Coordinates of N, CA and C in Angstrom, one line a residue:
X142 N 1.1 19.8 6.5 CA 1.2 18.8 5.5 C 0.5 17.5 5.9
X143 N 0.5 17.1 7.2 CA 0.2 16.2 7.8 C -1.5 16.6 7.5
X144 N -1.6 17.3 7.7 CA -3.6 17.4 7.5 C -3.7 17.3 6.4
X145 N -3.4 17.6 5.3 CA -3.6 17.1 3.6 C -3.7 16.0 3.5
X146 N -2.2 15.3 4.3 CA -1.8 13.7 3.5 C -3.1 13.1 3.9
X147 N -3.9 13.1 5.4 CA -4.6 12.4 6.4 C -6.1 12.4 5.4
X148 N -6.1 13.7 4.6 CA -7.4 13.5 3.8 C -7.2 12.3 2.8
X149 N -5.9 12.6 2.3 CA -6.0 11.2 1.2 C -6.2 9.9 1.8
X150 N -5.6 9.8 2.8 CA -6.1 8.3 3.6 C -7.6 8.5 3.9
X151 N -8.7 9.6 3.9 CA -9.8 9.2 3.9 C -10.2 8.5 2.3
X152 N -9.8 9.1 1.4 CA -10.0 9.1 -0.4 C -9.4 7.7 -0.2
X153 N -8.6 6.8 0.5 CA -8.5 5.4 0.4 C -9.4 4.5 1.0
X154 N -10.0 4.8 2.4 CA -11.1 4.8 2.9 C -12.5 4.3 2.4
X155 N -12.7 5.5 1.5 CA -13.5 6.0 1.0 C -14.2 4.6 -0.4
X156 N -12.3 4.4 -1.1 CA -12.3 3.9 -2.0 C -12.1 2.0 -1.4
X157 N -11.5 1.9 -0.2 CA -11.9 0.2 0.3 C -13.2 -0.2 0.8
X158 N -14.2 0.9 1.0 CA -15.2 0.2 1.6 C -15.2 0.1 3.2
X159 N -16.2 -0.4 3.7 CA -16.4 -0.5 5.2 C -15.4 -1.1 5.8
X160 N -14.4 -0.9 6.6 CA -13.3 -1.8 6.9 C -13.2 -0.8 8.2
X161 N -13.7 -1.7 9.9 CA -13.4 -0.9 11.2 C -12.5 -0.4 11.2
X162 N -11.1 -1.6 11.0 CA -9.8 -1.2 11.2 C -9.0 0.1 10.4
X163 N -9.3 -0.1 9.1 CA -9.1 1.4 8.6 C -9.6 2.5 8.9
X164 N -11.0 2.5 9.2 CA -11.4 3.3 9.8 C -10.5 4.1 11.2
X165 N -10.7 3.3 11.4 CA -9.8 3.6 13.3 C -8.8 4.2 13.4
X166 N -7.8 3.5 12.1 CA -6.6 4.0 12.0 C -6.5 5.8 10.8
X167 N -7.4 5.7 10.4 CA -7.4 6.9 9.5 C -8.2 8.2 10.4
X168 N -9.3 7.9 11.3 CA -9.6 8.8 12.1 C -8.6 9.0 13.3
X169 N -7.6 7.9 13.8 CA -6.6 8.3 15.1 C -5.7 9.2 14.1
X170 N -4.8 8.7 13.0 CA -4.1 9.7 11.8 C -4.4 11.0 11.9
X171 N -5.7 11.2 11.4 CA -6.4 12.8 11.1 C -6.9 13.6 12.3
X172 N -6.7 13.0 13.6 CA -7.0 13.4 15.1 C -5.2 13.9 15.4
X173 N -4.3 13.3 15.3 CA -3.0 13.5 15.6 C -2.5 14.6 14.7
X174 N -2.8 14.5 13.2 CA -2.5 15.8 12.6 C -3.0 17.0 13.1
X175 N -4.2 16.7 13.1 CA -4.7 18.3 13.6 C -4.5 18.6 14.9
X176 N -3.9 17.9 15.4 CA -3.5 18.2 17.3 C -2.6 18.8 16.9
X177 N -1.3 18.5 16.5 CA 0.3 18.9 15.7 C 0.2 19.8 15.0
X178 N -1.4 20.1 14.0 CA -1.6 21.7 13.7 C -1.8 22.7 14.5
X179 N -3.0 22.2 15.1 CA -3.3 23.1 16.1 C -2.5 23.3 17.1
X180 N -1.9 22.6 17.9 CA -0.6 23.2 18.1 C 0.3 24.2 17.8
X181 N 0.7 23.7 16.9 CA 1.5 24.8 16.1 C 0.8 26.1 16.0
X182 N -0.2 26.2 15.2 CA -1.1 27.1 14.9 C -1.4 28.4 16.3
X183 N -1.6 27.6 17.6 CA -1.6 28.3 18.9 C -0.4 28.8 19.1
X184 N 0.6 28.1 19.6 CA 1.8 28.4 19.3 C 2.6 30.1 18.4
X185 N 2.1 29.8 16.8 CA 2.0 30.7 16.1 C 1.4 32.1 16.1
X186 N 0.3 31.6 16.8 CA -0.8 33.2 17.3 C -0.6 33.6 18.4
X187 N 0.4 32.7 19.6 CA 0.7 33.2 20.4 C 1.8 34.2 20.4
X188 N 2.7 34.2 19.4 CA 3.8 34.9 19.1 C 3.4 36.0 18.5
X189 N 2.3 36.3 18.0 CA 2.0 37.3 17.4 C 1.5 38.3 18.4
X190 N 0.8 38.0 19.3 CA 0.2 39.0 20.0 C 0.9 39.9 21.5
X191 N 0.5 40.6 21.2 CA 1.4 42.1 22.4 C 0.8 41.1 24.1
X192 N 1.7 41.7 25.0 CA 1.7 41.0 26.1 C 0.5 41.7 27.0
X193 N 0.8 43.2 26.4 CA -0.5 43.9 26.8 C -2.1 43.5 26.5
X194 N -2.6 43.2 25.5 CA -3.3 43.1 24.9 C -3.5 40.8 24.3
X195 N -2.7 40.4 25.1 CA -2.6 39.3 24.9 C -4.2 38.4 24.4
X196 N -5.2 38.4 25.2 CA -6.5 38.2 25.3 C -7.4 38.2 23.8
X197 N -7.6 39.7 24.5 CA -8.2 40.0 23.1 C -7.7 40.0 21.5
X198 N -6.2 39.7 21.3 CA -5.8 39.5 19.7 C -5.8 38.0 20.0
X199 N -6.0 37.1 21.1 CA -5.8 36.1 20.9 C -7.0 35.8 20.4
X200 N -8.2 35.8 21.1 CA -9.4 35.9 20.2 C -9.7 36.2 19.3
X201 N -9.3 37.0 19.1 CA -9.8 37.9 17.7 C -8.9 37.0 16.8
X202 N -7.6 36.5 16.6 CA -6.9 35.5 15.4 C -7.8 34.3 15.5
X203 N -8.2 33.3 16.6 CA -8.5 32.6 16.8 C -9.7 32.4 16.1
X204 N -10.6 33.1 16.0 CA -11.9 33.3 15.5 C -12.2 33.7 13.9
X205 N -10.3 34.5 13.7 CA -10.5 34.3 12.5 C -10.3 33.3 11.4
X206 N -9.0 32.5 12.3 CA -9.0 31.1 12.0 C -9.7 30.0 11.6
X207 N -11.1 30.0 12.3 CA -12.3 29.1 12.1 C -13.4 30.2 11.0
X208 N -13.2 30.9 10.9 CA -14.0 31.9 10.1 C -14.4 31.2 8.6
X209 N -13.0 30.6 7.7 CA -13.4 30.5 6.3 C -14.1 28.8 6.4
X210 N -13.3 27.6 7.4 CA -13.7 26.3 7.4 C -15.5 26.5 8.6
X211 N -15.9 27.5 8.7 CA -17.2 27.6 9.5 C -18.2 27.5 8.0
X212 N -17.6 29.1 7.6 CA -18.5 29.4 6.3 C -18.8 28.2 5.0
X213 N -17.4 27.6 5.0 CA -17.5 26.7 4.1 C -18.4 25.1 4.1
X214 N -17.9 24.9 5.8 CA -18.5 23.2 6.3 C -19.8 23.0 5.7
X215 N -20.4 24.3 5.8 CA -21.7 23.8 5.1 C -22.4 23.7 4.2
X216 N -21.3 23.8 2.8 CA -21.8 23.3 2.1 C -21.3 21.9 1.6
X217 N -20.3 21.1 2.4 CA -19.5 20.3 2.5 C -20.4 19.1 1.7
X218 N -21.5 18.9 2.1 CA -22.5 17.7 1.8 C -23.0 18.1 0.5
X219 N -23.3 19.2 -0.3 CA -23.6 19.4 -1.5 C -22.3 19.0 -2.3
X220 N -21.2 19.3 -1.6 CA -19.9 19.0 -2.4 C -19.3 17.4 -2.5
X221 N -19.7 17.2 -1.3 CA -19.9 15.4 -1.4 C -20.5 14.8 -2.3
X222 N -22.0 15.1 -2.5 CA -23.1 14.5 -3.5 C -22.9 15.2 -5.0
X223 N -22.2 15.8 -4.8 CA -21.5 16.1 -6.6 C -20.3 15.8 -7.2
X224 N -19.4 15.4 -5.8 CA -17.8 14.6 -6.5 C -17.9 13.3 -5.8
X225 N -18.6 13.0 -4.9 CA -18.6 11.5 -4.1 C -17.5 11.7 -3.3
X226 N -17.6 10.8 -2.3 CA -16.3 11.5 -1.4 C -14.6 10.9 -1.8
X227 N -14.8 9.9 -2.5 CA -13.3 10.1 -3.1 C -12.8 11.6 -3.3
X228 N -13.9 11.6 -4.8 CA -13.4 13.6 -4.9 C -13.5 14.3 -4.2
X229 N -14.0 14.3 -3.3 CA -14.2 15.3 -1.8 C -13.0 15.4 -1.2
X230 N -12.6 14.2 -0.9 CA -11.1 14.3 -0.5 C -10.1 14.7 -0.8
X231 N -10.1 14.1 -2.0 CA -9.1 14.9 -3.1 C -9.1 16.3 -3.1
X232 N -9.8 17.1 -3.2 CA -10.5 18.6 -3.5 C -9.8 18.8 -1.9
X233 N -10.0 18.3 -0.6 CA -9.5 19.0 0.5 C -8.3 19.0 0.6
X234 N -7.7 18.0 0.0 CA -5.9 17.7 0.4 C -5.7 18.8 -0.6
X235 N -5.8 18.8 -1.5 CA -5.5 19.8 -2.5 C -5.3 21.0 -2.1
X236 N -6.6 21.5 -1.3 CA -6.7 23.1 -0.6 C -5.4 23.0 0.2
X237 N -4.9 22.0 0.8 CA -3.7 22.3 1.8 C -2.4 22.7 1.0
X238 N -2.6 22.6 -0.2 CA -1.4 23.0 -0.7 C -0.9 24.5 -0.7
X239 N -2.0 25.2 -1.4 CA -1.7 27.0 -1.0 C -1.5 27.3 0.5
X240 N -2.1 26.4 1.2 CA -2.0 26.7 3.1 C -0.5 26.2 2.6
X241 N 0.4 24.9 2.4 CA 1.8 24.8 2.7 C 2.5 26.4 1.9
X242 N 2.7 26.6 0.4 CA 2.8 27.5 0.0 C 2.5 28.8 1.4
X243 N 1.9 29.3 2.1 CA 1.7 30.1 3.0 C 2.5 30.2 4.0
X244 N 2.2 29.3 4.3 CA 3.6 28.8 5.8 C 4.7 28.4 5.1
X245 N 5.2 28.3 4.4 CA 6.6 28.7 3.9 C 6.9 29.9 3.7
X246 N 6.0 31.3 2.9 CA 6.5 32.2 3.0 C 6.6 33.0 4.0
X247 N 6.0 32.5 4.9 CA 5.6 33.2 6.4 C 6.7 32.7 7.4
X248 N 7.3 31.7 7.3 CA 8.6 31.3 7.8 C 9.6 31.7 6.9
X249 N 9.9 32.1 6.0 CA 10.9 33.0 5.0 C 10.8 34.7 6.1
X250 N 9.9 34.8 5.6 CA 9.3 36.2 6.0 C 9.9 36.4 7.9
X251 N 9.2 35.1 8.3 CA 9.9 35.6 10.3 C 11.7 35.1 10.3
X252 N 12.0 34.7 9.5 CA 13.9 34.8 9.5 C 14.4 35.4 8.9
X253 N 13.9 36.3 8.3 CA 14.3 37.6 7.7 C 14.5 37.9 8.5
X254 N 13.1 38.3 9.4 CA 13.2 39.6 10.3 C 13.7 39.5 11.3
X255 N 14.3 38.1 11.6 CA 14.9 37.6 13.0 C 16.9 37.6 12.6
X256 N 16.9 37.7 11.2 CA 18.0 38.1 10.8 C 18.4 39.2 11.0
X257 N 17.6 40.2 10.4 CA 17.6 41.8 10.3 C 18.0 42.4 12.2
X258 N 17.1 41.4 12.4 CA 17.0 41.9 14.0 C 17.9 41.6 14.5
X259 N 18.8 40.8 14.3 CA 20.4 40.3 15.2 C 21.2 40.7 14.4
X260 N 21.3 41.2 13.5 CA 22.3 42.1 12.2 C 22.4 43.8 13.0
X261 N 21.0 44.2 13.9 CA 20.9 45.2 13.7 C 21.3 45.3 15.3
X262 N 21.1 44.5 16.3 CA 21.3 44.1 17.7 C 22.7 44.2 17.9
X263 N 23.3 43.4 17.2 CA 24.9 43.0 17.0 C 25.9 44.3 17.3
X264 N 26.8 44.2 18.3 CA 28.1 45.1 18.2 C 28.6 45.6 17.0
X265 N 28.8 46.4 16.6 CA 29.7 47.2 15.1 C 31.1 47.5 15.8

């Protein structure tokens, strides 16, 4: 959520004009989100993968991770020069919403199974 909101503070940015200090403070903002994602995100792919095979699924998520924001970055500048970057911004925070939508049902999804799993663990 924190990576969404951080785009709108670019779309504010965007919309005051040259100003160091906002600057500074909206690039330190959107550096600390994505640390706190990425974080997490590592974190998240680390729990996924077998102890055996730790390496290689780590890579292989990892890679898939950057896969759709690689393919897309570049057309990022044609999408600038057709909404200006107010709308640019707008349009990115936006995309974070089906990512929240996602990680909620994916956190629904691992306490199920962490339920199921100590329901089924548990003494009778």
């Amino acid at each position: 959520m924190l990576s969404a909101l951080t785009n709108l503070a670019f779309v504010a940015l965007a919309l005051a004009g040259p100003q160091r200090p906002l600057l500074y403070a909206v690039v330190a903002a959107d550096n600390l989100a994505a640390g706190f994602a990425s974080a997490a995100f590592v974190a998240f792919l680390s729990s996924l993968t077998q102890v055996r095979f730790t390496a290689v699924q780590y890579a292989i998520f990892s890679s898939l991770m950057t896969l759709l924001p690689k393919a897309l970055g570049g057309y990022s500048g044609a999408m600038v020069d057709a909404l200006g970057y107010p709308g640019f911004f707008v349009l990115t925070a936006a995309l974070g919403l089906p990512v929240l939508a996602l990680v909620s049902g994916i956190a629904r999804r691992v306490a199920q199974r962490e339920q199921a799993h100590l329901a089924s663990a548990s003494p009778k």
